[in-house]
Structures are given as structure tokens and as C-alpha cells.
């Protein structure tokens, strides 16, 4: 069993910053791509950023230059540093990871989501 636990969400003023963390635990053999997705009220879920096991990153255009994704493989963790936050960034942010376990092949797992609210 694999569990992704997120932290760091909350309320922040426009122009402020937040750092989201996600830690994977369980019978993990290896972790491949990790990423962050978000879903705003009344909107579809969209990709925010993805980082491969090799460290390559990809960002959605609206987040490029403001958000930074990183990972620490020894901690089974992925992070999202969010700067210059805007009201439009308000959403539930979800951690995502493709993980191979001791008992099965690789599957994609999701965290439960953490609320980020940008408001003055």
C-alpha cells in the first residue's frame, strides 16, 4: 500500500508564497514521475508541474516562472514552491506520483489534496 501525504497549503495574500510538500510512504520499490495538479472551483483538474525521476521538469504556461517543482529521492518527497501567488491560483492542489511497489508493478497514486487560497 502506498500513501501520499501533502502539507503546506493554506491562506496567503496575493503576491505571497507557499511551499507545498508531498511525502510518499509504503512498500515502495521505486518512484518515477512526480507532479502537482490543481482543481479550482467549477474548473477541470489541470497539471501544474511534473518532474521526472531524472530531474527534468515541465510546467503549465500560467505557472512558468512563478512555481518551481523539486524532489528529494532519498525522502520520497516532491515539493512545489509557489511565488507571486494570484487569486487565480486558488485551488485544491493534488500530489501525484508513479510508483512501483514490492508486490506489484508501477501505478499512479494521488494524494488527498490540500487547499490553497489566495485572497486579500
mmCIF file of C-alpha atoms in Angstrom:
data_model
loop_
_atom_site.group_PDB
_atom_site.id
_atom_site.type_symbol
_atom_site.label_atom_id
_atom_site.label_comp_id
_atom_site.label_asym_id
_atom_site.label_seq_id
_atom_site.Cartn_x
_atom_site.Cartn_y
_atom_site.Cartn_z
ATOM 1 C CA UNK A 1 0.000 0.000 0.000
ATOM 2 C CA UNK A 2 1.216 3.480 -0.908
ATOM 3 C CA UNK A 3 0.153 6.721 0.690
ATOM 4 C CA UNK A 4 0.902 10.278 -0.402
ATOM 5 C CA UNK A 5 0.672 12.868 2.359
ATOM 6 C CA UNK A 6 0.566 16.554 1.462
ATOM 7 C CA UNK A 7 1.234 19.606 3.591
ATOM 8 C CA UNK A 8 1.843 23.327 3.239
ATOM 9 C CA UNK A 9 -1.470 24.567 1.910
ATOM 10 C CA UNK A 10 -3.348 27.436 3.453
ATOM 11 C CA UNK A 11 -4.408 31.037 3.086
ATOM 12 C CA UNK A 12 -1.984 33.560 1.608
ATOM 13 C CA UNK A 13 -2.239 37.126 0.327
ATOM 14 C CA UNK A 14 -1.775 37.967 -3.348
ATOM 15 C CA UNK A 15 1.925 38.240 -4.120
ATOM 16 C CA UNK A 16 2.812 35.905 -1.292
ATOM 17 C CA UNK A 17 4.449 32.498 -1.307
ATOM 18 C CA UNK A 18 3.707 28.963 -0.202
ATOM 19 C CA UNK A 19 5.704 25.752 -0.259
ATOM 20 C CA UNK A 20 3.809 22.508 -0.696
ATOM 21 C CA UNK A 21 5.296 19.173 0.320
ATOM 22 C CA UNK A 22 4.302 15.624 -0.511
ATOM 23 C CA UNK A 23 5.816 12.516 1.057
ATOM 24 C CA UNK A 24 5.226 9.005 -0.258
ATOM 25 C CA UNK A 25 5.282 6.037 2.101
ATOM 26 C CA UNK A 26 4.614 2.307 1.913
ATOM 27 C CA UNK A 27 6.227 -0.722 0.306
ATOM 28 C CA UNK A 28 7.953 1.422 -2.289
ATOM 29 C CA UNK A 29 10.440 -0.083 -4.684
ATOM 30 C CA UNK A 30 10.986 2.956 -6.876
ATOM 31 C CA UNK A 31 9.361 6.258 -7.789
ATOM 32 C CA UNK A 32 9.224 7.559 -11.335
ATOM 33 C CA UNK A 33 7.495 10.783 -12.346
ATOM 34 C CA UNK A 34 6.096 13.009 -9.607
ATOM 35 C CA UNK A 35 3.900 16.029 -10.064
ATOM 36 C CA UNK A 36 1.387 18.556 -8.853
ATOM 37 C CA UNK A 37 -2.090 19.122 -10.227
ATOM 38 C CA UNK A 38 -4.801 21.534 -9.180
ATOM 39 C CA UNK A 39 -8.536 21.945 -9.494
ATOM 40 C CA UNK A 40 -10.273 25.268 -8.968
ATOM 41 C CA UNK A 41 -13.976 25.518 -8.110
ATOM 42 C CA UNK A 42 -16.058 24.812 -11.196
ATOM 43 C CA UNK A 43 -12.983 24.031 -13.297
ATOM 44 C CA UNK A 44 -11.336 20.876 -14.590
ATOM 45 C CA UNK A 45 -8.229 19.466 -12.985
ATOM 46 C CA UNK A 46 -5.070 20.723 -14.660
ATOM 47 C CA UNK A 47 -1.406 19.915 -14.473
ATOM 48 C CA UNK A 48 0.760 22.387 -12.585
ATOM 49 C CA UNK A 49 4.201 20.829 -12.853
ATOM 50 C CA UNK A 50 5.837 17.450 -13.366
ATOM 51 C CA UNK A 51 9.327 16.259 -12.530
ATOM 52 C CA UNK A 52 10.786 13.026 -13.871
ATOM 53 C CA UNK A 53 12.930 10.591 -11.948
ATOM 54 C CA UNK A 54 15.855 12.062 -13.868
ATOM 55 C CA UNK A 55 15.083 15.591 -12.693
ATOM 56 C CA UNK A 56 13.591 17.035 -15.869
ATOM 57 C CA UNK A 57 10.726 19.449 -15.258
ATOM 58 C CA UNK A 58 7.714 20.690 -17.165
ATOM 59 C CA UNK A 59 5.313 23.482 -16.212
ATOM 60 C CA UNK A 60 1.994 24.775 -17.383
ATOM 61 C CA UNK A 61 2.410 28.145 -19.085
ATOM 62 C CA UNK A 62 0.459 30.049 -16.439
ATOM 63 C CA UNK A 63 2.775 28.762 -13.710
ATOM 64 C CA UNK A 64 6.081 29.070 -15.555
ATOM 65 C CA UNK A 65 8.429 31.497 -13.823
ATOM 66 C CA UNK A 66 6.430 31.587 -10.592
ATOM 67 C CA UNK A 67 6.322 27.949 -9.477
ATOM 68 C CA UNK A 68 9.217 25.553 -9.006
ATOM 69 C CA UNK A 69 8.937 21.797 -8.588
ATOM 70 C CA UNK A 70 11.705 19.779 -6.965
ATOM 71 C CA UNK A 71 12.213 16.376 -5.367
ATOM 72 C CA UNK A 72 14.352 14.596 -2.804
ATOM 73 C CA UNK A 73 14.526 10.968 -3.812
ATOM 74 C CA UNK A 74 16.002 9.723 -0.536
ATOM 75 C CA UNK A 75 12.974 11.176 1.262
ATOM 76 C CA UNK A 76 10.431 10.025 -1.344
ATOM 77 C CA UNK A 77 9.299 13.632 -1.469
ATOM 78 C CA UNK A 78 8.251 16.224 -4.007
ATOM 79 C CA UNK A 79 7.850 19.944 -3.393
ATOM 80 C CA UNK A 80 6.181 22.875 -5.067
ATOM 81 C CA UNK A 81 7.498 26.355 -4.309
ATOM 82 C CA UNK A 82 4.849 28.899 -5.282
ATOM 83 C CA UNK A 83 5.790 32.572 -5.542
ATOM 84 C CA UNK A 84 3.929 35.681 -6.691
ATOM 85 C CA UNK A 85 0.643 33.984 -5.988
ATOM 86 C CA UNK A 86 -2.503 35.307 -7.610
ATOM 87 C CA UNK A 87 -6.162 34.903 -6.791
ATOM 88 C CA UNK A 88 -6.442 32.705 -9.882
ATOM 89 C CA UNK A 89 -4.116 30.195 -8.183
ATOM 90 C CA UNK A 90 -6.790 29.376 -5.625
ATOM 91 C CA UNK A 91 -7.496 25.658 -5.950
ATOM 92 C CA UNK A 92 -7.118 22.261 -4.373
ATOM 93 C CA UNK A 93 -3.616 21.055 -5.146
ATOM 94 C CA UNK A 94 -3.003 17.332 -5.584
ATOM 95 C CA UNK A 95 0.238 15.404 -5.371
ATOM 96 C CA UNK A 96 0.794 12.701 -7.977
ATOM 97 C CA UNK A 97 3.432 10.001 -8.302
ATOM 98 C CA UNK A 98 4.027 6.899 -10.372
ATOM 99 C CA UNK A 99 5.363 4.260 -8.005
ATOM 100 C CA UNK A 100 6.457 0.636 -8.238
ATOM 101 C CA UNK A 101 5.816 -1.399 -5.081
ATOM 102 C CA UNK A 102 7.298 -4.583 -3.676
ATOM 103 C CA UNK A 103 4.207 -6.571 -4.640
ATOM 104 C CA UNK A 104 3.163 -5.099 -7.976
ATOM 105 C CA UNK A 105 4.221 -3.077 -10.974
ATOM 106 C CA UNK A 106 4.080 0.666 -11.338
ATOM 107 C CA UNK A 107 0.837 2.520 -10.695
ATOM 108 C CA UNK A 108 -0.136 6.155 -10.435
ATOM 109 C CA UNK A 109 -1.095 7.362 -6.961
ATOM 110 C CA UNK A 110 -2.752 10.550 -5.778
ATOM 111 C CA UNK A 111 -2.762 12.484 -2.559
ATOM 112 C CA UNK A 112 -5.994 13.679 -0.982
ATOM 113 C CA UNK A 113 -5.335 17.279 -1.933
ATOM 114 C CA UNK A 114 -4.529 20.423 0.002
ATOM 115 C CA UNK A 115 -6.416 23.708 -0.248
ATOM 116 C CA UNK A 116 -4.559 26.808 -1.383
ATOM 117 C CA UNK A 117 -6.482 30.059 -1.089
ATOM 118 C CA UNK A 118 -5.049 33.353 -2.351
ATOM 119 C CA UNK A 119 -7.041 36.287 -1.041
ATOM 120 C CA UNK A 120 -6.539 39.709 0.492
#
